[in-house]
PDB file of C-alpha atoms and ligand atoms in Angstrom:
ATOM      1  CA  UNK A   1     -19.322 360.953  92.839  1.00 50.00           C
ATOM      2  CA  UNK A   2     -16.097 359.969  94.543  1.00 53.00           C
ATOM      3  CA  UNK A   3     -13.928 357.576  92.581  1.00 56.00           C
ATOM      4  CA  UNK A   4     -14.607 354.138  94.032  1.00 57.00           C
ATOM      5  CA  UNK A   5     -11.627 351.875  94.547  1.00 59.00           C
ATOM      6  CA  UNK A   6     -10.605 348.524  95.938  1.00 60.00           C
ATOM      7  CA  UNK A   7      -7.231 347.912  97.568  1.00 63.00           C
ATOM      8  CA  UNK A   8      -4.978 345.799  95.333  1.00 65.00           C
ATOM      9  CA  UNK A   9      -3.851 343.704  98.333  1.00 72.00           C
ATOM     10  CA  UNK A  10      -7.415 342.554  98.993  1.00 72.00           C
ATOM     11  CA  UNK A  11      -7.807 341.644  95.360  1.00 72.00           C
ATOM     12  CA  UNK A  12      -4.707 339.436  95.318  1.00 80.00           C
ATOM     13  CA  UNK A  13      -5.582 337.696  98.574  1.00 80.00           C
ATOM     14  CA  UNK A  14      -9.177 337.023  97.556  1.00 79.00           C
ATOM     15  CA  UNK A  15      -8.075 335.682  94.194  1.00 82.00           C
ATOM     16  CA  UNK A  16      -5.507 333.332  95.748  1.00 86.00           C
ATOM     17  CA  UNK A  17      -8.069 331.893  98.169  1.00 86.00           C
ATOM     18  CA  UNK A  18     -10.541 331.375  95.375  1.00 88.00           C
ATOM     19  CA  UNK A  19      -7.932 329.686  93.222  1.00 90.00           C
ATOM     20  CA  UNK A  20      -7.280 327.074  95.927  1.00 90.00           C
ATOM     21  CA  UNK A  21     -10.985 326.377  96.366  1.00 93.00           C
ATOM     22  CA  UNK A  22     -11.773 326.142  92.668  1.00 94.00           C
ATOM     23  CA  UNK A  23      -9.188 323.374  92.235  1.00 94.00           C
ATOM     24  CA  UNK A  24     -11.207 321.144  94.577  1.00 94.00           C
ATOM     25  CA  UNK A  25     -14.451 321.651  92.680  1.00 96.00           C
ATOM     26  CA  UNK A  26     -16.115 320.249  89.587  1.00 97.00           C
ATOM     27  CA  UNK A  27     -17.888 323.523  88.873  1.00 97.00           C
ATOM     28  CA  UNK A  28     -18.546 327.020  90.159  1.00 97.00           C
ATOM     29  CA  UNK A  29     -21.737 328.948  90.854  1.00 97.00           C
ATOM     30  CA  UNK A  30     -21.076 332.639  90.334  1.00 96.00           C
ATOM     31  CA  UNK A  31     -23.796 334.754  91.906  1.00 97.00           C
ATOM     32  CA  UNK A  32     -24.596 337.955  90.040  1.00 97.00           C
ATOM     33  CA  UNK A  33     -27.284 340.519  90.834  1.00 98.00           C
ATOM     34  CA  UNK A  34     -29.968 340.453  88.138  1.00 98.00           C
ATOM     35  CA  UNK A  35     -30.462 344.226  88.573  1.00 98.00           C
ATOM     36  CA  UNK A  36     -26.861 344.824  87.493  1.00 98.00           C
ATOM     37  CA  UNK A  37     -25.357 341.695  85.924  1.00 97.00           C
ATOM     38  CA  UNK A  38     -22.466 343.548  84.272  1.00 96.00           C
ATOM     39  CA  UNK A  39     -21.507 345.511  87.392  1.00 95.00           C
ATOM     40  CA  UNK A  40     -21.581 342.431  89.626  1.00 95.00           C
ATOM     41  CA  UNK A  41     -19.505 340.395  87.178  1.00 93.00           C
ATOM     42  CA  UNK A  42     -15.743 340.411  87.698  1.00 85.00           C
ATOM     43  CA  UNK A  43     -14.083 339.285  84.510  1.00 81.00           C
ATOM     44  CA  UNK A  44     -10.737 338.888  86.273  1.00 78.00           C
ATOM     45  CA  UNK A  45     -12.128 335.744  87.821  1.00 79.00           C
ATOM     46  CA  UNK A  46     -12.719 333.944  84.564  1.00 80.00           C
ATOM     47  CA  UNK A  47      -9.087 332.854  84.415  1.00 83.00           C
ATOM     48  CA  UNK A  48      -9.282 331.299  87.889  1.00 88.00           C
ATOM     49  CA  UNK A  49     -12.005 328.942  86.733  1.00 91.00           C
ATOM     50  CA  UNK A  50      -9.907 327.397  83.965  1.00 90.00           C
ATOM     51  CA  UNK A  51     -11.917 324.662  82.269  1.00 91.00           C
ATOM     52  CA  UNK A  52     -14.348 324.217  85.160  1.00 95.00           C
ATOM     53  CA  UNK A  53     -17.946 324.729  84.110  1.00 96.00           C
ATOM     54  CA  UNK A  54     -19.538 327.887  85.457  1.00 96.00           C
ATOM     55  CA  UNK A  55     -23.174 328.531  86.261  1.00 98.00           C
ATOM     56  CA  UNK A  56     -24.005 332.220  86.494  1.00 97.00           C
ATOM     57  CA  UNK A  57     -26.938 332.707  88.835  1.00 98.00           C
ATOM     58  CA  UNK A  58     -28.711 336.017  88.213  1.00 98.00           C
ATOM     59  CA  UNK A  59     -30.046 336.347  91.716  1.00 98.00           C
ATOM     60  CA  UNK A  60     -32.641 338.784  93.092  1.00 98.00           C
ATOM     61  CA  UNK A  61     -34.563 338.380  89.863  1.00 98.00           C
ATOM     62  CA  UNK A  62     -37.685 339.298  91.854  1.00 98.00           C
ATOM     63  CA  UNK A  63     -36.316 342.865  91.862  1.00 98.00           C
ATOM     64  CA  UNK A  64     -35.094 342.853  88.272  1.00 98.00           C
ATOM     65  CA  UNK A  65     -36.533 343.364  84.822  1.00 98.00           C
ATOM     66  CA  UNK A  66     -37.511 339.935  83.564  1.00 98.00           C
ATOM     67  CA  UNK A  67     -36.728 340.541  79.891  1.00 98.00           C
ATOM     68  CA  UNK A  68     -33.286 341.990  80.542  1.00 98.00           C
ATOM     69  CA  UNK A  69     -32.370 339.245  83.023  1.00 98.00           C
ATOM     70  CA  UNK A  70     -33.366 336.627  80.464  1.00 97.00           C
ATOM     71  CA  UNK A  71     -31.409 338.508  77.803  1.00 97.00           C
ATOM     72  CA  UNK A  72     -28.246 338.332  79.911  1.00 97.00           C
ATOM     73  CA  UNK A  73     -28.803 334.628  80.543  1.00 97.00           C
ATOM     74  CA  UNK A  74     -29.136 334.040  76.799  1.00 96.00           C
ATOM     75  CA  UNK A  75     -25.873 335.942  76.160  1.00 94.00           C
ATOM     76  CA  UNK A  76     -24.034 333.869  78.746  1.00 94.00           C
ATOM     77  CA  UNK A  77     -25.352 330.576  77.405  1.00 95.00           C
ATOM     78  CA  UNK A  78     -24.491 331.566  73.846  1.00 93.00           C
ATOM     79  CA  UNK A  79     -20.896 331.939  75.102  1.00 90.00           C
ATOM     80  CA  UNK A  80     -20.877 328.371  76.394  1.00 91.00           C
ATOM     81  CA  UNK A  81     -21.439 328.893  80.129  1.00 94.00           C
ATOM     82  CA  UNK A  82     -24.668 328.255  82.038  1.00 97.00           C
ATOM     83  CA  UNK A  83     -27.071 330.853  83.403  1.00 97.00           C
ATOM     84  CA  UNK A  84     -30.238 330.973  85.445  1.00 98.00           C
ATOM     85  CA  UNK A  85     -32.379 333.822  86.756  1.00 98.00           C
ATOM     86  CA  UNK A  86     -33.190 333.119  90.406  1.00 98.00           C
ATOM     87  CA  UNK A  87     -34.871 334.402  93.512  1.00 98.00           C
ATOM     88  CA  UNK A  88     -32.845 332.635  96.194  1.00 97.00           C
ATOM     89  CA  UNK A  89     -35.496 333.221  98.839  1.00 96.00           C
ATOM     90  CA  UNK A  90     -38.162 331.519  96.732  1.00 97.00           C
ATOM     91  CA  UNK A  91     -39.169 327.988  97.749  1.00 96.00           C
ATOM     92  CA  UNK A  92     -38.395 326.628  94.272  1.00 97.00           C
ATOM     93  CA  UNK A  93     -34.795 327.931  94.292  1.00 97.00           C
ATOM     94  CA  UNK A  94     -33.006 324.727  95.335  1.00 97.00           C
ATOM     95  CA  UNK A  95     -34.832 322.596  92.804  1.00 97.00           C
ATOM     96  CA  UNK A  96     -34.153 324.964  89.907  1.00 97.00           C
ATOM     97  CA  UNK A  97     -30.450 325.338  90.710  1.00 98.00           C
ATOM     98  CA  UNK A  98     -30.091 321.585  91.300  1.00 97.00           C
ATOM     99  CA  UNK A  99     -31.552 320.777  87.891  1.00 97.00           C
ATOM    100  CA  UNK A 100     -29.233 323.250  86.189  1.00 98.00           C
ATOM    101  CA  UNK A 101     -26.171 321.894  87.998  1.00 98.00           C
ATOM    102  CA  UNK A 102     -27.059 318.406  86.940  1.00 96.00           C
ATOM    103  CA  UNK A 103     -27.224 319.364  83.266  1.00 96.00           C
ATOM    104  CA  UNK A 104     -24.013 321.410  83.613  1.00 97.00           C
ATOM    105  CA  UNK A 105     -22.150 318.364  84.989  1.00 97.00           C
ATOM    106  CA  UNK A 106     -23.586 315.785  82.587  1.00 95.00           C
ATOM    107  CA  UNK A 107     -20.201 315.470  80.867  1.00 94.00           C
ATOM    108  CA  UNK A 108     -18.502 314.684  84.180  1.00 94.00           C
ATOM    109  CA  UNK A 109     -21.181 312.127  84.962  1.00 95.00           C
ATOM    110  CA  UNK A 110     -20.608 310.437  81.634  1.00 95.00           C
ATOM    111  CA  UNK A 111     -16.830 310.289  82.236  1.00 93.00           C
ATOM    112  CA  UNK A 112     -17.348 308.982  85.776  1.00 94.00           C
ATOM    113  CA  UNK A 113     -19.493 306.212  84.399  1.00 93.00           C
ATOM    114  CA  UNK A 114     -16.932 305.290  81.742  1.00 95.00           C
ATOM    115  CA  UNK A 115     -14.343 304.897  84.471  1.00 94.00           C
ATOM    116  CA  UNK A 116     -16.840 302.951  86.522  1.00 93.00           C
ATOM    117  CA  UNK A 117     -16.662 305.297  89.487  1.00 89.00           C
ATOM    118  CA  UNK A 118     -19.076 307.890  90.634  1.00 86.00           C
ATOM    119  CA  UNK A 119     -17.429 310.683  92.599  1.00 87.00           C
ATOM    120  CA  UNK A 120     -19.665 313.223  94.359  1.00 90.00           C
ATOM    121  CA  UNK A 121     -20.140 316.471  92.453  1.00 96.00           C
ATOM    122  CA  UNK A 122     -18.436 319.285  94.312  1.00 97.00           C
ATOM    123  CA  UNK A 123     -19.199 322.918  93.743  1.00 97.00           C
ATOM    124  CA  UNK A 124     -18.455 326.268  95.244  1.00 96.00           C
ATOM    125  CA  UNK A 125     -20.368 329.510  95.368  1.00 96.00           C
ATOM    126  CA  UNK A 126     -18.580 332.738  94.495  1.00 94.00           C
ATOM    127  CA  UNK A 127     -19.509 336.341  93.964  1.00 93.00           C
ATOM    128  CA  UNK A 128     -18.951 339.879  95.107  1.00 91.00           C
ATOM    129  CA  UNK A 129     -20.371 340.977  98.509  1.00 91.00           C
ATOM    130  CA  UNK A 130     -24.145 341.140  98.999  1.00 94.00           C
ATOM    131  CA  UNK A 131     -25.199 339.308  95.830  1.00 96.00           C
ATOM    132  CA  UNK A 132     -26.835 336.578  97.934  1.00 95.00           C
ATOM    133  CA  UNK A 133     -24.134 333.907  98.222  1.00 95.00           C
ATOM    134  CA  UNK A 134     -25.095 332.909 101.777  1.00 93.00           C
ATOM    135  CA  UNK A 135     -28.775 332.893 100.875  1.00 95.00           C
ATOM    136  CA  UNK A 136     -28.088 330.589  97.909  1.00 96.00           C
ATOM    137  CA  UNK A 137     -25.983 328.251 100.081  1.00 95.00           C
ATOM    138  CA  UNK A 138     -28.758 328.120 102.679  1.00 93.00           C
ATOM    139  CA  UNK A 139     -31.376 327.445 100.023  1.00 95.00           C
ATOM    140  CA  UNK A 140     -29.343 324.623  98.494  1.00 95.00           C
ATOM    141  CA  UNK A 141     -28.400 322.988 101.755  1.00 93.00           C
ATOM    142  CA  UNK A 142     -31.781 323.294 103.444  1.00 87.00           C
ATOM    143  CA  UNK A 143     -32.207 323.807 107.146  1.00 65.00           C
ATOM    144  CA  UNK A 144     -30.242 320.784 108.294  1.00 56.00           C
ATOM    145  CA  UNK A 145     -26.842 321.732 106.924  1.00 61.00           C
ATOM    146  CA  UNK A 146     -25.121 318.364 106.990  1.00 52.00           C
ATOM    147  CA  UNK A 147     -21.458 319.252 107.002  1.00 55.00           C
ATOM    148  CA  UNK A 148     -18.974 316.741 105.665  1.00 55.00           C
ATOM    149  CA  UNK A 149     -15.320 317.438 106.366  1.00 50.00           C
ATOM    150  CA  UNK A 150     -12.534 316.441 104.010  1.00 49.00           C
ATOM    151  CA  UNK A 151     -10.726 314.696 106.856  1.00 46.00           C
ATOM    152  CA  UNK A 152     -11.825 314.695 110.460  1.00 45.00           C
ATOM    153  CA  UNK A 153      -9.505 316.643 112.715  1.00 45.00           C
ATOM    154  CA  UNK A 154      -7.790 318.460 109.901  1.00 45.00           C
ATOM    155  CA  UNK A 155      -8.836 321.993 110.660  1.00 48.00           C
ATOM    156  CA  UNK A 156      -7.411 323.315 107.455  1.00 56.00           C
ATOM    157  CA  UNK A 157      -9.442 320.870 105.381  1.00 67.00           C
ATOM    158  CA  UNK A 158     -12.408 322.301 103.552  1.00 79.00           C
ATOM    159  CA  UNK A 159     -15.897 321.726 104.868  1.00 88.00           C
ATOM    160  CA  UNK A 160     -18.465 320.380 102.455  1.00 93.00           C
ATOM    161  CA  UNK A 161     -22.199 320.637 102.893  1.00 93.00           C
ATOM    162  CA  UNK A 162     -24.213 317.725 101.557  1.00 92.00           C
ATOM    163  CA  UNK A 163     -27.003 318.968  99.288  1.00 93.00           C
ATOM    164  CA  UNK A 164     -29.449 317.071  97.094  1.00 90.00           C
ATOM    165  CA  UNK A 165     -27.186 315.380  94.528  1.00 90.00           C
ATOM    166  CA  UNK A 166     -23.990 317.344  95.163  1.00 95.00           C
ATOM    167  CA  UNK A 167     -21.718 318.817  97.800  1.00 95.00           C
ATOM    168  CA  UNK A 168     -21.117 322.480  98.329  1.00 95.00           C
ATOM    169  CA  UNK A 169     -18.102 324.201  99.823  1.00 94.00           C
ATOM    170  CA  UNK A 170     -19.461 325.747 103.024  1.00 89.00           C
ATOM    171  CA  UNK A 171     -17.705 329.089 102.652  1.00 88.00           C
ATOM    172  CA  UNK A 172     -18.365 331.125  99.544  1.00 91.00           C
ATOM    173  CA  UNK A 173     -15.575 332.741  97.593  1.00 90.00           C
ATOM    174  CA  UNK A 174     -16.013 336.450  98.120  1.00 87.00           C
ATOM    175  CA  UNK A 175     -14.590 338.228  95.170  1.00 84.00           C
ATOM    176  CA  UNK A 176     -13.859 341.917  94.965  1.00 83.00           C
ATOM    177  CA  UNK A 177     -15.986 343.851  92.513  1.00 86.00           C
ATOM    178  CA  UNK A 178     -14.309 345.348  89.499  1.00 81.00           C
ATOM    179  CA  UNK A 179     -14.237 349.153  89.538  1.00 82.00           C
ATOM    180  CA  UNK A 180     -12.510 349.660  86.216  1.00 83.00           C
ATOM    181  CA  UNK A 181     -15.638 351.215  84.825  1.00 89.00           C
ATOM    182  CA  UNK A 182     -17.129 353.998  86.958  1.00 91.00           C
ATOM    183  CA  UNK A 183     -20.521 353.755  85.270  1.00 93.00           C
ATOM    184  CA  UNK A 184     -20.753 350.159  86.487  1.00 94.00           C
ATOM    185  CA  UNK A 185     -19.230 351.048  89.877  1.00 93.00           C
ATOM    186  CA  UNK A 186     -22.177 353.405  90.415  1.00 95.00           C
ATOM    187  CA  UNK A 187     -24.565 350.526  89.806  1.00 97.00           C
ATOM    188  CA  UNK A 188     -22.853 348.630  92.614  1.00 96.00           C
ATOM    189  CA  UNK A 189     -23.539 351.590  94.892  1.00 96.00           C
ATOM    190  CA  UNK A 190     -27.189 351.813  93.799  1.00 97.00           C
ATOM    191  CA  UNK A 191     -27.892 348.136  94.544  1.00 97.00           C
ATOM    192  CA  UNK A 192     -26.028 348.181  97.871  1.00 95.00           C
ATOM    193  CA  UNK A 193     -22.878 346.244  97.005  1.00 92.00           C
ATOM    194  CA  UNK A 194     -20.595 348.968  98.323  1.00 89.00           C
ATOM    195  CA  UNK A 195     -20.285 349.885 101.986  1.00 85.00           C
ATOM    196  CA  UNK A 196     -22.732 352.744 102.492  1.00 86.00           C
ATOM    197  CA  UNK A 197     -20.334 354.433 104.938  1.00 87.00           C
ATOM    198  CA  UNK A 198     -18.135 355.570 102.070  1.00 86.00           C
ATOM    199  CA  UNK A 199     -21.035 356.783  99.936  1.00 90.00           C
ATOM    200  CA  UNK A 200     -22.593 360.222  99.730  1.00 94.00           C
ATOM    201  CA  UNK A 201     -26.336 359.624  99.433  1.00 96.00           C
ATOM    202  CA  UNK A 202     -26.930 363.093  98.029  1.00 97.00           C
ATOM    203  CA  UNK A 203     -24.617 362.417  95.090  1.00 96.00           C
ATOM    204  CA  UNK A 204     -25.875 358.871  94.767  1.00 97.00           C
ATOM    205  CA  UNK A 205     -29.519 359.930  94.550  1.00 98.00           C
ATOM    206  CA  UNK A 206     -28.743 362.504  91.869  1.00 98.00           C
ATOM    207  CA  UNK A 207     -26.906 359.883  89.792  1.00 97.00           C
ATOM    208  CA  UNK A 208     -29.720 357.393  90.309  1.00 98.00           C
ATOM    209  CA  UNK A 209     -32.395 359.885  89.303  1.00 98.00           C
ATOM    210  CA  UNK A 210     -30.422 360.735  86.176  1.00 98.00           C
ATOM    211  CA  UNK A 211     -30.191 357.101  85.212  1.00 98.00           C
ATOM    212  CA  UNK A 212     -33.781 356.151  86.072  1.00 98.00           C
ATOM    213  CA  UNK A 213     -35.137 359.152  84.205  1.00 98.00           C
ATOM    214  CA  UNK A 214     -33.471 357.858  81.046  1.00 97.00           C
ATOM    215  CA  UNK A 215     -34.392 354.234  81.671  1.00 98.00           C
ATOM    216  CA  UNK A 216     -37.913 354.333  83.086  1.00 98.00           C
ATOM    217  CA  UNK A 217     -39.284 357.877  83.622  1.00 98.00           C
ATOM    218  CA  UNK A 218     -42.812 356.469  83.882  1.00 98.00           C
ATOM    219  CA  UNK A 219     -41.849 354.610  87.054  1.00 98.00           C
ATOM    220  CA  UNK A 220     -40.645 357.856  88.646  1.00 98.00           C
ATOM    221  CA  UNK A 221     -43.900 359.509  87.689  1.00 98.00           C
ATOM    222  CA  UNK A 222     -45.916 356.666  89.123  1.00 98.00           C
ATOM    223  CA  UNK A 223     -44.151 356.511  92.474  1.00 98.00           C
ATOM    224  CA  UNK A 224     -43.201 360.142  93.087  1.00 98.00           C
ATOM    225  CA  UNK A 225     -45.354 362.165  90.735  1.00 97.00           C
ATOM    226  CA  UNK A 226     -42.254 363.425  88.940  1.00 98.00           C
ATOM    227  CA  UNK A 227     -43.224 365.146  85.695  1.00 97.00           C
ATOM    228  CA  UNK A 228     -40.332 367.566  85.088  1.00 97.00           C
ATOM    229  CA  UNK A 229     -37.266 365.567  84.017  1.00 98.00           C
ATOM    230  CA  UNK A 230     -35.127 368.567  83.038  1.00 96.00           C
ATOM    231  CA  UNK A 231     -32.581 368.095  85.854  1.00 97.00           C
ATOM    232  CA  UNK A 232     -31.959 365.498  88.606  1.00 97.00           C
ATOM    233  CA  UNK A 233     -32.044 368.108  91.382  1.00 97.00           C
ATOM    234  CA  UNK A 234     -35.480 369.271  90.228  1.00 98.00           C
ATOM    235  CA  UNK A 235     -36.582 365.612  90.278  1.00 98.00           C
ATOM    236  CA  UNK A 236     -35.359 365.217  93.851  1.00 98.00           C
ATOM    237  CA  UNK A 237     -37.319 368.331  94.799  1.00 98.00           C
ATOM    238  CA  UNK A 238     -40.496 366.931  93.253  1.00 98.00           C
ATOM    239  CA  UNK A 239     -39.934 363.725  95.214  1.00 98.00           C
ATOM    240  CA  UNK A 240     -39.460 365.710  98.461  1.00 98.00           C
ATOM    241  CA  UNK A 241     -42.609 367.679  97.769  1.00 97.00           C
ATOM    242  CA  UNK A 242     -44.660 364.567  97.072  1.00 97.00           C
ATOM    243  CA  UNK A 243     -43.401 362.793 100.184  1.00 97.00           C
ATOM    244  CA  UNK A 244     -43.630 365.860 102.427  1.00 97.00           C
ATOM    245  CA  UNK A 245     -39.880 366.010 103.074  1.00 98.00           C
ATOM    246  CA  UNK A 246     -39.880 369.718 103.875  1.00 98.00           C
ATOM    247  CA  UNK A 247     -37.801 371.285 106.656  1.00 97.00           C
ATOM    248  CA  UNK A 248     -39.012 373.985 109.029  1.00 94.00           C
ATOM    249  CA  UNK A 249     -38.545 377.175 107.076  1.00 95.00           C
ATOM    250  CA  UNK A 250     -39.889 375.520 103.948  1.00 96.00           C
ATOM    251  CA  UNK A 251     -36.646 374.160 102.503  1.00 97.00           C
ATOM    252  CA  UNK A 252     -36.530 370.745 100.891  1.00 98.00           C
ATOM    253  CA  UNK A 253     -35.118 367.965 103.084  1.00 98.00           C
ATOM    254  CA  UNK A 254     -32.791 366.697 100.352  1.00 98.00           C
ATOM    255  CA  UNK A 255     -31.058 364.243 102.655  1.00 97.00           C
ATOM    256  CA  UNK A 256     -34.280 362.468 103.553  1.00 98.00           C
ATOM    257  CA  UNK A 257     -35.384 362.468  99.946  1.00 98.00           C
ATOM    258  CA  UNK A 258     -32.086 360.982  98.823  1.00 98.00           C
ATOM    259  CA  UNK A 259     -32.215 358.205 101.420  1.00 97.00           C
ATOM    260  CA  UNK A 260     -35.831 357.399 100.581  1.00 98.00           C
ATOM    261  CA  UNK A 261     -35.081 357.150  96.869  1.00 98.00           C
ATOM    262  CA  UNK A 262     -32.097 354.811  97.276  1.00 98.00           C
ATOM    263  CA  UNK A 263     -33.964 352.704  99.826  1.00 97.00           C
ATOM    264  CA  UNK A 264     -37.017 352.439  97.571  1.00 98.00           C
ATOM    265  CA  UNK A 265     -34.833 351.419  94.650  1.00 98.00           C
ATOM    266  CA  UNK A 266     -32.996 348.740  96.638  1.00 97.00           C
ATOM    267  CA  UNK A 267     -36.226 347.235  97.937  1.00 97.00           C
ATOM    268  CA  UNK A 268     -37.835 347.177  94.496  1.00 98.00           C
ATOM    269  CA  UNK A 269     -40.503 349.717  95.405  1.00 98.00           C
ATOM    270  CA  UNK A 270     -39.912 351.777  92.253  1.00 98.00           C
ATOM    271  CA  UNK A 271     -40.446 348.646  90.206  1.00 98.00           C
ATOM    272  CA  UNK A 272     -38.489 345.761  88.741  1.00 98.00           C
ATOM    273  CA  UNK A 273     -35.450 347.395  87.155  1.00 98.00           C
ATOM    274  CA  UNK A 274     -32.268 346.103  85.514  1.00 98.00           C
ATOM    275  CA  UNK A 275     -29.821 348.943  85.012  1.00 98.00           C
ATOM    276  CA  UNK A 276     -27.848 347.377  82.184  1.00 97.00           C
ATOM    277  CA  UNK A 277     -29.027 346.245  78.816  1.00 96.00           C
ATOM    278  CA  UNK A 278     -27.852 342.893  77.394  1.00 95.00           C
ATOM    279  CA  UNK A 279     -27.546 344.518  73.968  1.00 92.00           C
ATOM    280  CA  UNK A 280     -24.562 346.516  75.247  1.00 90.00           C
ATOM    281  CA  UNK A 281     -22.605 343.424  76.298  1.00 87.00           C
ATOM    282  CA  UNK A 282     -21.924 341.311  73.232  1.00 78.00           C
ATOM    283  CA  UNK A 283     -19.419 338.881  74.746  1.00 72.00           C
ATOM    284  CA  UNK A 284     -20.722 338.833  78.275  1.00 75.00           C
ATOM    285  CA  UNK A 285     -19.415 336.066  80.537  1.00 69.00           C
ATOM    286  CA  UNK A 286     -17.168 334.454  77.923  1.00 63.00           C
TER     287      UNK A 286
HETATM  288  N1  LIG B   1     -35.178 340.351  97.124  1.00 82.65           N
HETATM  289  C1  LIG B   1     -34.212 339.423  97.239  1.00 82.65           C
HETATM  290  N2  LIG B   1     -33.303 339.529  98.232  1.00 82.65           N
HETATM  291  C2  LIG B   1     -32.343 338.582  98.319  1.00 82.65           C
HETATM  292  C3  LIG B   1     -32.270 337.489  97.416  1.00 82.65           C
HETATM  293  N3  LIG B   1     -31.193 336.738  97.759  1.00 82.65           N
HETATM  294  C4  LIG B   1     -30.624 337.346  98.822  1.00 82.65           C
HETATM  295  N4  LIG B   1     -31.306 338.458  99.169  1.00 82.65           N
HETATM  296  C5  LIG B   1     -30.975 339.413 100.258  1.00 82.65           C
HETATM  297  O1  LIG B   1     -29.762 340.065  99.921  1.00 82.65           O
HETATM  298  C6  LIG B   1     -29.013 340.356 101.097  1.00 82.65           C
HETATM  299  C7  LIG B   1     -27.600 339.805 100.979  1.00 82.65           C
HETATM  300  O2  LIG B   1     -27.673 338.385 100.944  1.00 82.65           O
HETATM  301  P1  LIG B   1     -26.458 337.463 101.468  1.00 82.65           P
HETATM  302  O3  LIG B   1     -26.835 336.051 101.196  1.00 82.65           O
HETATM  303  O4  LIG B   1     -26.076 337.815 102.857  1.00 82.65           O
HETATM  304  O5  LIG B   1     -25.293 337.943 100.461  1.00 82.65           O
HETATM  305  P2  LIG B   1     -23.745 337.556 100.467  1.00 82.65           P
HETATM  306  O6  LIG B   1     -23.011 338.732 101.014  1.00 82.65           O
HETATM  307  O7  LIG B   1     -23.408 337.368  99.023  1.00 82.65           O
HETATM  308  O8  LIG B   1     -23.569 336.306 101.254  1.00 82.65           O
HETATM  309  C8  LIG B   1     -29.796 339.755 102.259  1.00 82.65           C
HETATM  310  O9  LIG B   1     -30.566 340.785 102.844  1.00 82.65           O
HETATM  311  C9  LIG B   1     -30.693 338.730 101.573  1.00 82.65           C
HETATM  312  O10 LIG B   1     -31.880 338.498 102.285  1.00 82.65           O
HETATM  313  C10 LIG B   1     -33.268 337.405  96.370  1.00 82.65           C
HETATM  314  O11 LIG B   1     -33.277 336.510  95.512  1.00 82.65           O
HETATM  315  N5  LIG B   1     -34.204 338.405  96.337  1.00 82.65           N
HETATM  316 MG1  LIG B   2     -22.501 336.016 103.069  1.00 82.65          MG
END
């Protein structure tokens, strides 16, 4: 697959904007994708957060492997940060995140009380594109979206949304993904965190089949009747055969097969899968 890159200029600009926002907050919610927590984590951001408490939300947990998602959460919490598997579209999402935020900020609450003043808790949402930042913000703020400005008439002032028990910066910090590791960069492509226009679905499907055949061959058998795992191209052909993706003349319609595979994976139709194993990431999130 093509080497995936991010322009350094974008990186610097995104980081600078995030840095300004973080300063105004008591804590940060970093949204990761529970199907690929390591790939959707950008360790460069850790330094921006300074001493601010961080809650890592492993979102889209409805599409992910439950045990692995929990394993990553345990790793993160062992390192001193907070973590929560979440399905942001679930009706219980706001309540679960709210409870976690409140325990994360208990130290601030105690200090506020000592000083005899209770400032509102202010948080921001951050994460790489497509992890569900907007969905989380909508879930936390509810339908009404009460917006509270820092100062009326100051257009440059940040907008805060009043949520149950805290205020949320209305615009999420969009952070660039880290592409230092091409194995993890591929995971970003699989889950749809990279603009599809720059991706070759043929290549992508071959890589995905290779990885899924090592991780969960039984799921490929169940959905596509794949039984010969000797080579990814042969797997794609079995998929095409099963789904009837055959061109006039009898050739396999590889392109259709590739698209179907990636689409099925992204929508969770192959099963609940987390591509990375917590065992491989000893010091994750710390
Ligand atoms: N299955 C599933 N889809 C989700 C979840 N959260 C968000 N999405 C979907 O993921 C896509 C990207 O979400 P969005 O909030 O726009 O991501 P953003 O780019 O980080 O703001 C949308 O199609 C959402 O509906 C979730 O917990 N589960
Ligand atoms: Mg968004």
